[in-house]
Coordinates of C-alpha atoms in Angstrom, one line a residue:
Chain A
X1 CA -0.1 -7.8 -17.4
X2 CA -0.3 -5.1 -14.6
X3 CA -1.2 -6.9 -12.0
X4 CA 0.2 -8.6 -8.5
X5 CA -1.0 -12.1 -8.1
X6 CA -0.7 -13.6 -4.3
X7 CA -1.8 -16.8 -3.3
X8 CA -3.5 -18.4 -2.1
X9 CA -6.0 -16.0 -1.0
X10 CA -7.1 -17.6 2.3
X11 CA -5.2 -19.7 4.6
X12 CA -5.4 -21.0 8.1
X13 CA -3.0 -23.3 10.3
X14 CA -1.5 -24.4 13.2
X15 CA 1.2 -22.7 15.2
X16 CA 3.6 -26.2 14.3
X17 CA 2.9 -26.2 10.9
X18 CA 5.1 -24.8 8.0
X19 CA 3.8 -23.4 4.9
X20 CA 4.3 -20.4 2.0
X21 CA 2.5 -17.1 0.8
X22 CA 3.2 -16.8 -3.1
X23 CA 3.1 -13.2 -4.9
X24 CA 4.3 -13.1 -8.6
X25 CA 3.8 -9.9 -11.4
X26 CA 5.2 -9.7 -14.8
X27 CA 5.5 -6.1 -15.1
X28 CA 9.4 -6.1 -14.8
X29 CA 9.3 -4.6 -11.5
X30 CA 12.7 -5.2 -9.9
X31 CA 11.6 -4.2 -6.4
X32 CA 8.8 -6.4 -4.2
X33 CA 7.6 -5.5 -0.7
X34 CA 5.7 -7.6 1.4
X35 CA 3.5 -5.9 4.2
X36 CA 1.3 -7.0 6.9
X37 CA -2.1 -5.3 7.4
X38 CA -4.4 -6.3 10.6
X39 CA -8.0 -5.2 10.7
X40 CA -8.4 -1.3 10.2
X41 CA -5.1 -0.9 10.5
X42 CA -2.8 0.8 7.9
X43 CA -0.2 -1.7 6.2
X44 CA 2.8 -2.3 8.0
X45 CA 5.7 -2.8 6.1
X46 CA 7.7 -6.3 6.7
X47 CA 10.4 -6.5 3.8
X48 CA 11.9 -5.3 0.9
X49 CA 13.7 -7.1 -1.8
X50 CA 15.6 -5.5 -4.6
X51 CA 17.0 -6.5 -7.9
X52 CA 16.2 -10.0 -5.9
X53 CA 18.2 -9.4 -3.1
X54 CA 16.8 -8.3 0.7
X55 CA 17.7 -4.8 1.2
X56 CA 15.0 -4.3 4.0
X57 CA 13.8 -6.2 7.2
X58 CA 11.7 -4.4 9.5
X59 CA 13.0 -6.5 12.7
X60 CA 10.3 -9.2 11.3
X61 CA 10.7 -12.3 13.6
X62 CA 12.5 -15.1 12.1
X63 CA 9.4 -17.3 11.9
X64 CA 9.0 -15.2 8.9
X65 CA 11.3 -15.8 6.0
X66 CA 10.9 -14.2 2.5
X67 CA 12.8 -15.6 -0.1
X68 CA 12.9 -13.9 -4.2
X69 CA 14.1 -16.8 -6.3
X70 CA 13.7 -14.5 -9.8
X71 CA 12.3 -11.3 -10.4
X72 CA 9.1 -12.2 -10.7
X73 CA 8.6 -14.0 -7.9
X74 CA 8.6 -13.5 -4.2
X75 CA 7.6 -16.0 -1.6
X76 CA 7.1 -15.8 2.3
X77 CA 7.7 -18.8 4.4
X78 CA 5.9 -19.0 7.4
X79 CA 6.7 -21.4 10.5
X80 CA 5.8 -21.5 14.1
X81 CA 3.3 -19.0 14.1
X82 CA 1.7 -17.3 16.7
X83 CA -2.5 -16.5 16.6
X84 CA -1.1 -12.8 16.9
X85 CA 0.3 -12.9 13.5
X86 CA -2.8 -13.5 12.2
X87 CA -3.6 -10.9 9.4
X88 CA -3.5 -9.7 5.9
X89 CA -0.7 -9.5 3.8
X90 CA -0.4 -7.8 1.3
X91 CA 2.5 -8.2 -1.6
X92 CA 3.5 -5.3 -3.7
X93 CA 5.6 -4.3 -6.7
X94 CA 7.4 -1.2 -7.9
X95 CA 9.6 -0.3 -10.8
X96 CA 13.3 0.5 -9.6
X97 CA 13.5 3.8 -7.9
X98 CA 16.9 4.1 -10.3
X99 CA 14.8 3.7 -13.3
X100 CA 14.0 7.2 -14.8
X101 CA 11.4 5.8 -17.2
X102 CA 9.1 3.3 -14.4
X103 CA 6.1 5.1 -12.8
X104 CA 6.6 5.7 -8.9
X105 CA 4.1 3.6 -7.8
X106 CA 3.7 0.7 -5.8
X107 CA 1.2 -1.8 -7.2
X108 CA -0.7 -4.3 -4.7
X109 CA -2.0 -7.8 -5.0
X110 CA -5.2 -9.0 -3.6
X111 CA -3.4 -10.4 -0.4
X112 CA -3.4 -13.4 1.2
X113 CA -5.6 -14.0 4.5
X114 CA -4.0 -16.0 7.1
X115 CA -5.4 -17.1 10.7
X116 CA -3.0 -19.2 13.2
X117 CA -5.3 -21.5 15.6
Chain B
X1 CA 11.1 10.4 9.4
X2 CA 7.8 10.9 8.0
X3 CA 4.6 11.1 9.4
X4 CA 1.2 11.0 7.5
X5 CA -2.2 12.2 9.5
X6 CA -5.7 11.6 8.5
X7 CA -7.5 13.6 10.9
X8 CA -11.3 11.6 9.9
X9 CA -12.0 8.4 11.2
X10 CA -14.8 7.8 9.7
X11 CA -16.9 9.5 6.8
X12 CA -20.5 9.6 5.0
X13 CA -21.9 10.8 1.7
X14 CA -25.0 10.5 -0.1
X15 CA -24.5 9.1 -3.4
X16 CA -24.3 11.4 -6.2
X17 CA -23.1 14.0 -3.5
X18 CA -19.2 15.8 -3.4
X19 CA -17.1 14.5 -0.3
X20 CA -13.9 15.4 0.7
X21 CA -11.4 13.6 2.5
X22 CA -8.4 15.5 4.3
X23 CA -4.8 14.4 4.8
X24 CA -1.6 15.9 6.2
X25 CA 1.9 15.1 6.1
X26 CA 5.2 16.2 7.5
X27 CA 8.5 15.9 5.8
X28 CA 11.7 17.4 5.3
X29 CA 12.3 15.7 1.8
X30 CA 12.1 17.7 -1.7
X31 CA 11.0 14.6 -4.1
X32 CA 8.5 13.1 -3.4
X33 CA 5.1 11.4 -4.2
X34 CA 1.3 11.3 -2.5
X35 CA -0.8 9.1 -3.4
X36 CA -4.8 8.1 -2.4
X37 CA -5.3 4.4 -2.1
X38 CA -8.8 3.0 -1.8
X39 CA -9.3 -0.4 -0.2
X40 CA -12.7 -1.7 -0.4
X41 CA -14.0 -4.5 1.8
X42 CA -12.3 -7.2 -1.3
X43 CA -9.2 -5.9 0.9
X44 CA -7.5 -5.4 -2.4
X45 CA -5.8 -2.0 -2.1
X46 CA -6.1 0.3 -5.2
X47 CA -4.6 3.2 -6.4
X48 CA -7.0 6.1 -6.8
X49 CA -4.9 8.9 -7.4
X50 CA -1.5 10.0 -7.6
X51 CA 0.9 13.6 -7.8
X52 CA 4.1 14.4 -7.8
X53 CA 5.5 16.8 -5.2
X54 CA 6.9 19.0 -7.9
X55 CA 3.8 19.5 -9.9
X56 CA 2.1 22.3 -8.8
X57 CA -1.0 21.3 -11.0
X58 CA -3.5 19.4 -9.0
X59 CA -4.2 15.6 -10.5
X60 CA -7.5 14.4 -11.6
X61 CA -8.6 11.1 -12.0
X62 CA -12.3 11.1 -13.4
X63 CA -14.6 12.2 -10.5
X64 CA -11.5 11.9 -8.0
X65 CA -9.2 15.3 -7.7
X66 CA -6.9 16.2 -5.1
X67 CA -6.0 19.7 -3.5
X68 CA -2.4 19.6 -3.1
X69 CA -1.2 22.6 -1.0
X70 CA 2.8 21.8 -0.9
X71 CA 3.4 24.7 1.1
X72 CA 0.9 23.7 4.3
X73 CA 1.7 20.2 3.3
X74 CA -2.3 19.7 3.0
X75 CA -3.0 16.7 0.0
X76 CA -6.9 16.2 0.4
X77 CA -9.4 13.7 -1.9
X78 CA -12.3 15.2 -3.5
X79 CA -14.8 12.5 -4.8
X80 CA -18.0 14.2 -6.9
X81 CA -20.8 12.5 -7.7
X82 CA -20.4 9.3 -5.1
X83 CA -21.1 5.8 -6.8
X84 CA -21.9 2.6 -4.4
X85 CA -19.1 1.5 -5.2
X86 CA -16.7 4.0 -3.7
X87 CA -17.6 2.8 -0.1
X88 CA -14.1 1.9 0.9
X89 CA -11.4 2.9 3.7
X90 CA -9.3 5.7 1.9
X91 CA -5.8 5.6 2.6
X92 CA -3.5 8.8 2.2
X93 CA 0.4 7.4 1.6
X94 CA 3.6 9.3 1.3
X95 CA 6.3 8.4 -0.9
X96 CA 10.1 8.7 -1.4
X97 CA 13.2 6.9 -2.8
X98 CA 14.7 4.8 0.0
X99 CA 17.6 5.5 1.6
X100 CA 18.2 1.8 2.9
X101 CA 16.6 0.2 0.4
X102 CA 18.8 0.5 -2.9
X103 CA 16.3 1.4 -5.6
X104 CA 13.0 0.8 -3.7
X105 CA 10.3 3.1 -2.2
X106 CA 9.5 4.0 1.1
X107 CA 5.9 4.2 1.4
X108 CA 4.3 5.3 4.3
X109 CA 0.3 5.4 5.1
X110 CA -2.0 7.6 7.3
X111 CA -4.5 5.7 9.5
X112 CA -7.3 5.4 6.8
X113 CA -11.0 6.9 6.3
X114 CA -13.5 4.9 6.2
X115 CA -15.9 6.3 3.8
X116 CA -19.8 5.5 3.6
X117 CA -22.0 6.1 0.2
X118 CA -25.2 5.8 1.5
X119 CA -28.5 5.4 -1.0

């Protein structure tokens, strides 16, 4: 399996509402990033987890909570959005940067679409 | 820090023609990787082509090559023979281990080029 699987692929909601972004590979990456991409924008990198634990946040706002409960899994909980944070994003994978025999790359999923009303 | 620069916006190319996309970067780090992601209108973002900044040999991928000029810090996308299917925006990305992040990457993009195969 070499792929990053996010879910669900759309999603819209309110700015009271609470829900979850899912991203899962089974490639025994031990790193996960999640970014946020608006329209014709580059990706903007959000956070970083790490052998499961967050070793990056890019001064995300709080409404924005990641959570890795194994290695093959990485969620983003979303709550109290504004419209602005309406965008793309995009989870990715790597193989640790401390293992000599993974291929430097990062891997993408499909992303997950999101629009705040 | 690093800074990646795609100096075209936007691009065209008849199909079965050669383009060539350009991208810069600036750095002061040794080890590092460049990479060309494509990213079609599916938004899924896909690796086209990768080299490592120690390899002087220039990677190939198919009908995708890069010119990798370490010295000017030039890493530009050749695509011969253009398909349909390579309408996309092309990003150019810059890779290194993270400092901060303890055993992750640091990845950082240009501004894209979106490229047009037209019939």
């Amino acid at each position: 399996d070499t792929e990053v699987t996010q879910t669900p692929k759309h999603l819209v909601m309110g700015m009271t509402n609470k829900k979850s972004l899912k991203c899962e590979q089974h490639m025994g990456h031990r790193a996960m990033y999640w970014y946020k991409q608006k329209a014709k924008k580059p990706p903007e990198l959000m956070f970083v987890y790490s052998y499961e634990k967050l070793s990056i946040n890019e001064s995300v706002p709080s409404r924005f909570s990641p959570e890795c409960p194994n290695s093959s899994l990485l969620n983003l909980h979303l709550h109290a959005l504004q419209p602005e944070d309406s965008a793309l994003y995009l989870c990715a994978s790597s193989p640790s940067a401390t293992d000599s025999s993974g291929a430097n790359v990062l891997t993408f999923g499909a992303g997950s679409r999101l629009t705040v009303l | 820090a690093q800074t990646v620069t795609q100096s075209q916006p936007e691009m065209s190319v008849q199909e079965a023609e050669t383009v060539t996309l350009s991208c810069t970067y600036d750095t002061s780090e040794n080890n590092y990787y460049l990479f060309w992601y494509k990213q079609p209108p599916s938004r899924q973002m896909i690796l086209v082509i990768r080299q490592e900044a120690y390899k002087q040999q220039n990677a190939t991928e198919n009908r995708f090559s890069v010119n990798f000029q370490k010295a000017a810090k030039s890493f530009s996308l050749k695509i011969s023979d253009s398909q349909l299917g390579d309408t996309a925006m092309y990003f150019c990305a810059f890779m290194k281990q993270s400092h901060s992040g303890a055993g992750s990457y640091q990845l950082t993009f240009g501004k894209g080029t979106k490229l047009s195969v037209i019939p």
